[in-house]
Short mmCIF file of N, CA, C and O in Angstrom, two decimals:
data_model
loop_
_atom_site.label_atom_id
_atom_site.label_comp_id
_atom_site.label_asym_id
_atom_site.label_seq_id
_atom_site.Cartn_x
_atom_site.Cartn_y
_atom_site.Cartn_z
N UNK F 1 3.36 16.99 4.95
CA UNK F 1 3.20 16.15 4.41
C UNK F 1 3.90 16.55 2.66
O UNK F 1 3.59 17.70 2.68
N UNK F 2 4.33 15.71 1.98
CA UNK F 2 4.47 15.65 0.58
C UNK F 2 3.92 15.05 -0.88
O UNK F 2 3.90 14.21 -0.49
N UNK F 3 4.02 15.37 -1.60
CA UNK F 3 3.11 15.48 -2.22
C UNK F 3 3.76 15.32 -4.13
O UNK F 3 4.82 16.42 -4.02
N UNK F 4 4.09 13.81 -4.40
CA UNK F 4 4.44 13.70 -5.04
C UNK F 4 4.27 12.99 -6.53
O UNK F 4 3.36 12.56 -6.40
N UNK F 5 4.35 13.13 -7.65
CA UNK F 5 4.37 12.88 -9.22
C UNK F 5 5.52 11.77 -9.08
O UNK F 5 5.98 10.90 -8.85
N UNK F 6 3.87 11.10 -9.40
CA UNK F 6 4.12 10.04 -9.53
C UNK F 6 5.67 9.10 -10.86
O UNK F 6 5.15 9.74 -11.36
N UNK F 7 6.55 8.05 -10.02
CA UNK F 7 7.45 8.03 -10.93
C UNK F 7 7.19 6.14 -10.15
O UNK F 7 7.99 5.33 -9.65
N UNK F 8 7.48 5.56 -11.55
CA UNK F 8 7.07 3.82 -11.39
C UNK F 8 8.42 3.33 -10.62
O UNK F 8 8.39 2.07 -9.48
N UNK F 9 9.48 4.19 -11.03
CA UNK F 9 10.62 3.05 -10.31
C UNK F 9 10.43 3.32 -8.67
O UNK F 9 11.34 2.25 -7.79
N UNK F 10 11.17 4.58 -8.80
CA UNK F 10 11.07 4.51 -6.69
C UNK F 10 9.32 4.64 -6.15
O UNK F 10 9.96 5.53 -4.60
N UNK F 11 8.69 4.88 -6.28
CA UNK F 11 7.27 4.87 -6.44
C UNK F 11 6.29 4.00 -5.63
O UNK F 11 6.55 2.74 -6.46
N UNK F 12 5.18 3.72 -5.03
CA UNK F 12 4.13 2.95 -4.41
C UNK F 12 3.57 2.49 -6.25
O UNK F 12 2.91 4.36 -5.97
N UNK F 13 3.12 1.79 -6.14
CA UNK F 13 1.19 2.11 -8.12
C UNK F 13 0.01 1.20 -7.25
O UNK F 13 1.01 0.63 -6.38
N UNK F 14 -1.18 1.80 -7.86
CA UNK F 14 -1.66 0.06 -7.73
C UNK F 14 -2.25 0.43 -8.86
O UNK F 14 -1.97 0.83 -10.28
N UNK F 15 -2.82 -0.86 -9.63
CA UNK F 15 -3.19 -1.34 -10.65
C UNK F 15 -4.33 -1.13 -10.34
O UNK F 15 -5.07 -0.56 -10.55
N UNK F 16 -4.83 -1.72 -11.53
CA UNK F 16 -6.25 -1.17 -12.31
C UNK F 16 -7.50 -1.45 -11.46
O UNK F 16 -8.53 -0.88 -11.13
N UNK F 17 -6.96 -3.22 -10.80
CA UNK F 17 -7.57 -3.70 -9.86
C UNK F 17 -7.89 -2.36 -8.56
O UNK F 17 -8.80 -2.89 -8.44
N UNK F 18 -6.72 -3.17 -8.68
CA UNK F 18 -6.60 -2.41 -7.50
C UNK F 18 -6.68 -0.88 -6.81
O UNK F 18 -8.38 -0.08 -6.59
N UNK F 19 -6.79 0.09 -7.74
CA UNK F 19 -7.51 1.24 -8.20
C UNK F 19 -9.31 1.45 -7.85
O UNK F 19 -9.62 2.02 -7.08
N UNK F 20 -9.73 0.52 -8.79
CA UNK F 20 -11.25 0.15 -8.82
C UNK F 20 -12.14 0.13 -7.25
O UNK F 20 -13.04 0.18 -6.59
N UNK F 21 -10.86 -1.39 -6.57
CA UNK F 21 -11.47 -1.85 -5.08
C UNK F 21 -11.06 -0.39 -4.34
O UNK F 21 -12.08 -0.75 -3.22
N UNK F 22 -9.62 0.09 -3.62
CA UNK F 22 -9.78 1.24 -3.20
C UNK F 22 -10.94 2.11 -3.44
O UNK F 22 -11.42 2.76 -2.48
N UNK F 23 -11.39 3.15 -4.64
CA UNK F 23 -12.12 4.04 -5.26
C UNK F 23 -13.10 3.70 -5.22
O UNK F 23 -14.29 4.11 -4.09
N UNK F 24 -13.96 2.03 -4.56
CA UNK F 24 -14.67 1.87 -3.86
C UNK F 24 -15.37 1.33 -2.51
O UNK F 24 -16.34 1.77 -2.02
N UNK F 25 -14.11 1.60 -1.86
CA UNK F 25 -14.21 1.20 -0.42
C UNK F 25 -14.05 2.83 -0.28
O UNK F 25 -14.95 2.96 1.19
N UNK F 26 -14.00 4.00 -0.38
CA UNK F 26 -14.07 4.86 0.15
C UNK F 26 -14.87 4.92 -0.55
O UNK F 26 -15.32 7.36 -0.27
N UNK F 27 -16.64 5.41 -1.57
CA UNK F 27 -16.38 6.42 -2.22
C UNK F 27 -17.84 7.11 -1.26
O UNK F 27 -18.20 7.62 -1.48
N UNK F 28 -18.60 5.58 0.10
CA UNK F 28 -18.55 6.54 0.90
C UNK F 28 -18.51 7.37 1.98
O UNK F 28 -18.98 7.18 2.78
N UNK F 29 -17.21 7.36 2.01
CA UNK F 29 -15.99 8.05 3.27
C UNK F 29 -15.75 8.97 1.90
O UNK F 29 -14.03 9.50 1.92
N UNK F 30 -16.22 10.06 2.26
CA UNK F 30 -16.14 12.16 2.03
C UNK F 30 -14.84 12.34 1.16
O UNK F 30 -14.75 11.86 3.32
N UNK F 31 -13.97 12.49 1.43
CA UNK F 31 -12.95 13.17 1.97
C UNK F 31 -11.33 12.11 3.01
O UNK F 31 -9.94 12.71 2.61
N UNK F 32 -11.63 11.30 2.30
CA UNK F 32 -10.82 9.61 2.84
C UNK F 32 -9.99 9.30 1.92
O UNK F 32 -9.94 9.18 0.81
N UNK F 33 -8.40 8.82 2.31
CA UNK F 33 -7.42 8.13 1.78
C UNK F 33 -7.03 6.69 2.53
O UNK F 33 -7.48 6.68 3.72
N UNK F 34 -6.28 5.90 1.76
CA UNK F 34 -5.75 4.92 1.91
C UNK F 34 -4.36 5.26 2.66
O UNK F 34 -3.91 6.19 1.87
N UNK F 35 -4.09 4.91 3.65
CA UNK F 35 -2.68 4.86 4.22
C UNK F 35 -1.79 3.48 3.97
O UNK F 35 -1.73 2.73 4.60
N UNK F 36 -0.91 3.43 3.62
CA UNK F 36 -0.66 1.64 3.64
C UNK F 36 0.70 2.45 4.56
O UNK F 36 1.92 3.96 4.38
N UNK F 37 1.31 1.30 5.44
CA UNK F 37 2.68 1.68 6.15
C UNK F 37 3.49 0.40 6.48
O UNK F 37 2.36 -1.50 6.24
N UNK F 38 3.81 -0.20 7.34
CA UNK F 38 4.61 -1.93 7.56
C UNK F 38 4.77 -1.36 8.99
O UNK F 38 4.51 -0.55 9.90
N UNK F 39 4.73 -2.59 9.87
CA UNK F 39 4.87 -2.49 11.29
C UNK F 39 5.91 -4.31 11.28
O UNK F 39 6.09 -4.98 10.54
N UNK F 40 6.51 -3.94 12.82
CA UNK F 40 7.12 -5.60 13.02
C UNK F 40 6.31 -6.77 12.99
O UNK F 40 5.78 -6.22 14.09
N UNK F 41 6.31 -7.92 12.08
CA UNK F 41 5.30 -8.46 12.81
C UNK F 41 5.69 -9.96 11.83
O UNK F 41 6.79 -9.74 11.13
N UNK F 42 5.46 -10.71 12.85
CA UNK F 42 5.34 -12.44 12.57
C UNK F 42 7.01 -13.31 12.13
O UNK F 42 7.84 -12.18 13.11
N UNK F 43 6.94 -14.64 12.08
CA UNK F 43 8.12 -14.76 11.51
C UNK F 43 9.40 -14.52 10.58
O UNK F 43 10.33 -14.48 11.01
N UNK F 44 8.93 -13.43 9.59
CA UNK F 44 10.60 -13.36 9.24
C UNK F 44 10.99 -11.15 9.34
O UNK F 44 11.81 -10.60 8.83
N UNK F 45 10.15 -10.37 9.72
CA UNK F 45 9.92 -9.46 9.93
C UNK F 45 9.01 -8.06 10.40
O UNK F 45 8.49 -7.52 11.21
N UNK F 46 8.36 -8.54 9.16
CA UNK F 46 7.38 -7.34 8.79
C UNK F 46 5.99 -7.53 8.29
O UNK F 46 5.77 -7.89 7.70
N UNK F 47 4.87 -6.40 7.73
CA UNK F 47 3.74 -6.44 7.75
C UNK F 47 3.20 -5.70 7.43
O UNK F 47 3.98 -4.96 7.16
N UNK F 48 2.46 -5.67 6.35
CA UNK F 48 1.82 -4.40 4.95
C UNK F 48 0.65 -4.20 5.97
O UNK F 48 0.03 -4.30 6.70
N UNK F 49 0.13 -2.77 6.32
CA UNK F 49 -0.65 -2.01 7.00
C UNK F 49 -1.54 -1.06 6.01
O UNK F 49 -1.94 0.08 5.15
N UNK F 50 -2.58 -1.54 5.23
CA UNK F 50 -3.80 -0.76 5.09
C UNK F 50 -5.11 0.26 6.23
O UNK F 50 -4.72 -1.33 6.56
N UNK F 51 -4.66 1.28 6.03
CA UNK F 51 -6.19 1.51 6.68
C UNK F 51 -6.91 3.02 5.68
O UNK F 51 -5.86 3.48 4.75
N UNK F 52 -7.82 3.38 6.21
CA UNK F 52 -8.45 4.14 5.85
C UNK F 52 -8.39 5.27 6.79
O UNK F 52 -8.84 5.23 7.71
N UNK F 53 -7.64 5.61 6.35
CA UNK F 53 -7.91 7.56 7.91
C UNK F 53 -8.46 9.21 6.58
O UNK F 53 -8.55 9.20 5.65
N UNK F 54 -8.13 10.09 7.65
CA UNK F 54 -9.11 11.09 7.02
C UNK F 54 -7.96 11.88 6.47
O UNK F 54 -8.46 12.97 5.57
N UNK F 55 -7.12 12.06 7.19
CA UNK F 55 -5.95 12.91 6.35
C UNK F 55 -4.15 11.99 6.14
O UNK F 55 -3.84 10.79 7.56
N UNK F 56 -3.65 12.05 5.18
CA UNK F 56 -2.64 11.54 5.46
C UNK F 56 -1.52 12.47 7.14
O UNK F 56 -1.76 12.98 7.33
N UNK F 57 -0.45 11.96 7.59
CA UNK F 57 0.24 12.19 8.38
C UNK F 57 1.64 13.30 7.64
O UNK F 57 1.67 12.97 6.85
N UNK F 58 2.11 14.41 8.69
CA UNK F 58 2.45 15.23 8.24
C UNK F 58 4.26 14.47 6.87
O UNK F 58 4.54 15.80 6.19
N UNK F 59 4.30 13.71 7.71
CA UNK F 59 5.99 13.27 6.73
C UNK F 59 5.42 12.34 5.83
O UNK F 59 6.18 11.79 5.15
N UNK F 60 4.05 11.65 5.43
CA UNK F 60 3.66 10.89 4.48
C UNK F 60 4.29 10.29 3.45
O UNK F 60 4.06 12.87 2.74
N UNK F 61 4.09 10.32 2.06
CA UNK F 61 4.28 10.72 0.64
C UNK F 61 3.01 10.44 0.37
O UNK F 61 2.93 9.70 0.47
N UNK F 62 2.60 11.06 -0.32
CA UNK F 62 1.07 11.99 -1.37
C UNK F 62 0.50 11.17 -2.35
O UNK F 62 1.35 11.69 -3.27
N UNK F 63 -0.01 10.19 -3.20
CA UNK F 63 0.21 9.78 -4.14
C UNK F 63 -1.17 8.86 -4.47
O UNK F 63 -2.30 8.98 -4.25
N UNK F 64 -1.98 9.69 -6.20
CA UNK F 64 -3.04 10.15 -6.19
C UNK F 64 -2.83 9.07 -7.97
O UNK F 64 -2.11 8.86 -8.51
N UNK F 65 -4.44 8.27 -7.39
CA UNK F 65 -4.62 7.44 -8.72
C UNK F 65 -5.94 7.01 -9.49
O UNK F 65 -6.24 6.97 -8.43
N UNK F 66 -6.22 8.19 -9.88
CA UNK F 66 -7.57 9.17 -10.25
C UNK F 66 -8.75 9.27 -8.76
O UNK F 66 -7.94 10.28 -8.42
N UNK F 67 -9.51 8.24 -8.53
CA UNK F 67 -10.70 9.04 -7.17
C UNK F 67 -10.04 8.34 -6.13
O UNK F 67 -10.39 7.98 -4.68
N UNK F 68 -8.52 7.79 -5.69
CA UNK F 68 -7.91 7.23 -4.62
C UNK F 68 -6.71 7.29 -4.51
O UNK F 68 -5.52 8.30 -5.16
N UNK F 69 -6.57 8.22 -2.80
CA UNK F 69 -4.60 8.67 -2.37
C UNK F 69 -4.84 8.31 -1.65
O UNK F 69 -4.84 7.55 -0.39
N UNK F 70 -3.45 7.81 -1.85
CA UNK F 70 -2.49 7.03 -0.97
C UNK F 70 -1.46 8.36 -0.44
O UNK F 70 -1.08 8.01 -0.82
N UNK F 71 -1.08 7.63 0.88
CA UNK F 71 -0.49 8.32 1.49
C UNK F 71 0.12 6.98 1.93
O UNK F 71 0.31 6.83 3.01
N UNK F 72 1.41 7.18 1.66
CA UNK F 72 2.41 6.08 2.41
C UNK F 72 3.82 6.64 3.44
O UNK F 72 4.25 7.43 3.23
N UNK F 73 3.15 5.84 4.50
CA UNK F 73 4.38 6.33 5.93
C UNK F 73 5.79 6.59 5.78
O UNK F 73 6.06 5.69 4.35
N UNK F 74 6.39 7.82 5.84
CA UNK F 74 7.92 7.74 5.27
C UNK F 74 8.87 6.79 6.23
O UNK F 74 9.84 6.90 5.92
N UNK F 75 8.32 6.29 7.40
CA UNK F 75 9.73 5.39 7.73
C UNK F 75 9.62 3.98 6.87
O UNK F 75 10.50 2.91 6.92
N UNK F 76 8.27 3.54 5.90
CA UNK F 76 8.36 2.81 5.48
C UNK F 76 8.30 2.85 3.99
O UNK F 76 8.83 1.32 3.49
N UNK F 77 7.98 3.96 2.95
CA UNK F 77 8.67 3.98 2.07
C UNK F 77 10.03 3.29 1.56
O UNK F 77 10.42 2.53 0.65
N UNK F 78 10.80 3.28 1.92
CA UNK F 78 12.30 2.58 1.54
C UNK F 78 12.09 1.39 1.49
O UNK F 78 12.73 0.49 0.63
N UNK F 79 11.31 0.45 2.31
CA UNK F 79 10.60 -0.70 2.22
C UNK F 79 10.05 -1.06 1.38
O UNK F 79 9.94 -2.15 0.05
N UNK F 80 9.07 -0.11 1.23
CA UNK F 80 7.73 0.03 -0.09
C UNK F 80 8.74 0.34 -1.34
O UNK F 80 7.01 0.71 -2.14
N UNK F 81 9.58 0.61 -1.72
CA UNK F 81 9.84 1.85 -2.97
C UNK F 81 9.86 1.06 -3.73
O UNK F 81 10.26 -0.65 -3.82
N UNK F 82 9.73 0.86 -5.55
CA UNK F 82 8.65 -0.02 -6.47
C UNK F 82 7.69 -0.01 -5.92
O UNK F 82 7.29 -1.58 -6.92
N UNK F 83 7.03 -1.03 -5.19
CA UNK F 83 5.88 -1.97 -4.64
C UNK F 83 4.29 -1.79 -5.67
O UNK F 83 4.21 -0.34 -5.67
N UNK F 84 3.99 -2.62 -6.36
CA UNK F 84 2.85 -2.81 -6.88
C UNK F 84 1.86 -2.84 -6.07
O UNK F 84 2.42 -4.58 -5.68
N UNK F 85 0.71 -2.87 -5.97
CA UNK F 85 -0.57 -2.92 -5.16
C UNK F 85 -1.70 -3.78 -6.47
O UNK F 85 -1.92 -3.20 -7.27
N UNK F 86 -1.80 -4.73 -6.28
CA UNK F 86 -3.12 -5.66 -7.09
C UNK F 86 -3.97 -5.97 -6.74
O UNK F 86 -4.18 -6.77 -4.96
N UNK F 87 -5.30 -5.97 -6.97
CA UNK F 87 -6.03 -7.36 -6.59
C UNK F 87 -6.65 -8.37 -7.29
O UNK F 87 -6.52 -8.03 -8.37
N UNK F 88 -5.80 -9.25 -6.28
CA UNK F 88 -6.61 -11.02 -7.47
C UNK F 88 -7.38 -11.66 -6.85
O UNK F 88 -7.64 -11.46 -5.65
N UNK F 89 -7.49 -12.04 -7.55
CA UNK F 89 -9.20 -13.25 -7.08
C UNK F 89 -7.73 -14.99 -6.76
O UNK F 89 -7.27 -15.06 -7.88
N UNK F 90 -8.46 -15.15 -6.05
CA UNK F 90 -8.36 -16.49 -6.24
C UNK F 90 -9.02 -17.81 -4.87
O UNK F 90 -9.34 -17.76 -3.81
N UNK F 91 -9.45 -18.25 -6.16
CA UNK F 91 -10.48 -19.70 -5.77
C UNK F 91 -11.84 -17.83 -5.69
O UNK F 91 -12.69 -18.23 -6.77
N UNK F 92 -12.65 -18.24 -4.90
CA UNK F 92 -14.27 -17.25 -4.50
C UNK F 92 -13.79 -16.52 -3.89
O UNK F 92 -14.51 -14.96 -4.17
N UNK F 93 -12.61 -15.73 -3.65
CA UNK F 93 -11.96 -14.54 -2.68
C UNK F 93 -10.91 -13.35 -2.94
O UNK F 93 -10.69 -14.17 -4.46
N UNK F 94 -11.36 -12.52 -3.04
CA UNK F 94 -10.39 -11.38 -3.30
C UNK F 94 -9.43 -10.94 -2.39
O UNK F 94 -9.58 -10.60 -1.66
N UNK F 95 -8.27 -10.93 -2.89
CA UNK F 95 -6.67 -10.55 -1.95
C UNK F 95 -6.17 -9.81 -2.46
O UNK F 95 -5.59 -9.07 -3.61
N UNK F 96 -5.89 -8.40 -1.95
CA UNK F 96 -4.56 -7.04 -1.88
C UNK F 96 -3.64 -8.18 -1.87
O UNK F 96 -2.30 -8.60 -0.90
N UNK F 97 -2.81 -7.84 -2.53
CA UNK F 97 -1.31 -8.11 -2.89
C UNK F 97 -0.62 -7.57 -3.18
O UNK F 97 -0.22 -6.62 -3.76
N UNK F 98 0.63 -7.52 -2.75
CA UNK F 98 1.67 -6.34 -2.44
C UNK F 98 3.04 -7.08 -3.08
O UNK F 98 3.57 -7.91 -3.18
N UNK F 99 2.77 -6.90 -4.36
CA UNK F 99 4.67 -7.05 -5.40
C UNK F 99 5.61 -5.61 -4.72
O UNK F 99 5.81 -4.57 -5.43
N UNK F 100 5.95 -7.27 -4.24
CA UNK F 100 7.17 -5.45 -2.93
C UNK F 100 8.39 -5.93 -4.78
O UNK F 100 9.24 -7.44 -3.73
N UNK F 101 9.58 -5.82 -5.25
CA UNK F 101 11.28 -5.67 -5.89
C UNK F 101 12.22 -5.64 -4.06
O UNK F 101 13.33 -6.84 -3.86
N UNK F 102 11.17 -5.19 -3.30
CA UNK F 102 12.62 -4.77 -2.43
C UNK F 102 12.69 -6.49 -0.99
O UNK F 102 14.02 -6.95 -0.06
N UNK F 103 11.49 -7.41 -1.65
CA UNK F 103 11.13 -8.73 -0.76
C UNK F 103 12.84 -9.74 -0.86
O UNK F 103 12.74 -9.99 -1.47
N UNK F 104 13.38 -9.77 0.46
CA UNK F 104 14.15 -11.56 0.40
C UNK F 104 13.59 -12.57 0.54
O UNK F 104 14.25 -13.60 0.36
N UNK F 105 12.35 -12.59 1.34
CA UNK F 105 12.43 -12.71 2.27
C UNK F 105 10.55 -13.23 2.65
O UNK F 105 10.35 -11.94 3.41
N UNK F 106 9.36 -13.81 2.48
CA UNK F 106 8.28 -14.45 3.13
C UNK F 106 8.43 -15.39 4.04
O UNK F 106 8.25 -16.52 3.84
N UNK F 107 7.16 -15.56 5.05
CA UNK F 107 6.62 -16.55 5.73
C UNK F 107 5.92 -17.27 4.83
O UNK F 107 5.22 -17.06 4.00
N UNK F 108 5.90 -18.26 6.19
CA UNK F 108 5.46 -19.82 4.78
C UNK F 108 3.83 -18.93 4.38
O UNK F 108 3.36 -18.82 3.74
N UNK F 109 2.87 -18.44 5.35
CA UNK F 109 1.80 -18.34 5.64
C UNK F 109 1.69 -17.00 4.37
O UNK F 109 0.64 -16.78 4.62
N UNK F 110 2.61 -16.58 3.97
CA UNK F 110 2.34 -14.98 3.78
C UNK F 110 1.81 -13.53 4.13
O UNK F 110 1.71 -12.32 3.79
N UNK F 111 2.61 -13.69 5.64
CA UNK F 111 1.83 -12.64 6.02
C UNK F 111 3.37 -11.24 7.03
O UNK F 111 2.64 -10.40 6.58
N UNK F 112 4.30 -11.64 6.19
CA UNK F 112 5.28 -11.12 6.62
C UNK F 112 6.49 -11.01 5.99
O UNK F 112 6.27 -12.11 5.09
N UNK F 113 7.38 -10.43 6.14
CA UNK F 113 7.98 -9.90 4.64
C UNK F 113 9.04 -9.78 5.22
O UNK F 113 9.45 -8.81 6.64
N UNK F 114 10.24 -9.29 4.83
CA UNK F 114 12.17 -9.65 5.35
C UNK F 114 12.55 -8.71 4.22
O UNK F 114 12.60 -8.98 2.34
N UNK F 115 12.87 -7.93 4.27
CA UNK F 115 13.99 -6.60 3.14
C UNK F 115 15.14 -6.85 3.72
O UNK F 115 15.97 -6.30 4.42
N UNK F 116 16.06 -7.34 2.59
CA UNK F 116 17.69 -6.82 3.17
C UNK F 116 18.16 -4.77 3.12
O UNK F 116 17.58 -4.36 2.80
#
């Protein structure tokens, strides 16, 4: 596991709304963290994966945002670099959104993406 100082140009970030949302999710799970990775999926190539885990994987990059610890999968870091994770309201629903500058295409339903 590597511990990294936050660098908004090359790292993953959380908006205040996302940080508050994840902090509430983790509040009852002392010592747990959020792990962000990707998997091959959908019609355009990849999907984001968010998991609540007890510890980071050995090669993960670990970032701290107040009460939220975010581990980013080492294999996914290149395609996630610069991504901002946000929580937005769409009608009566709240949705976690990924504002990823590396994305070159997304499927129509928004579930998968591709990078160059």
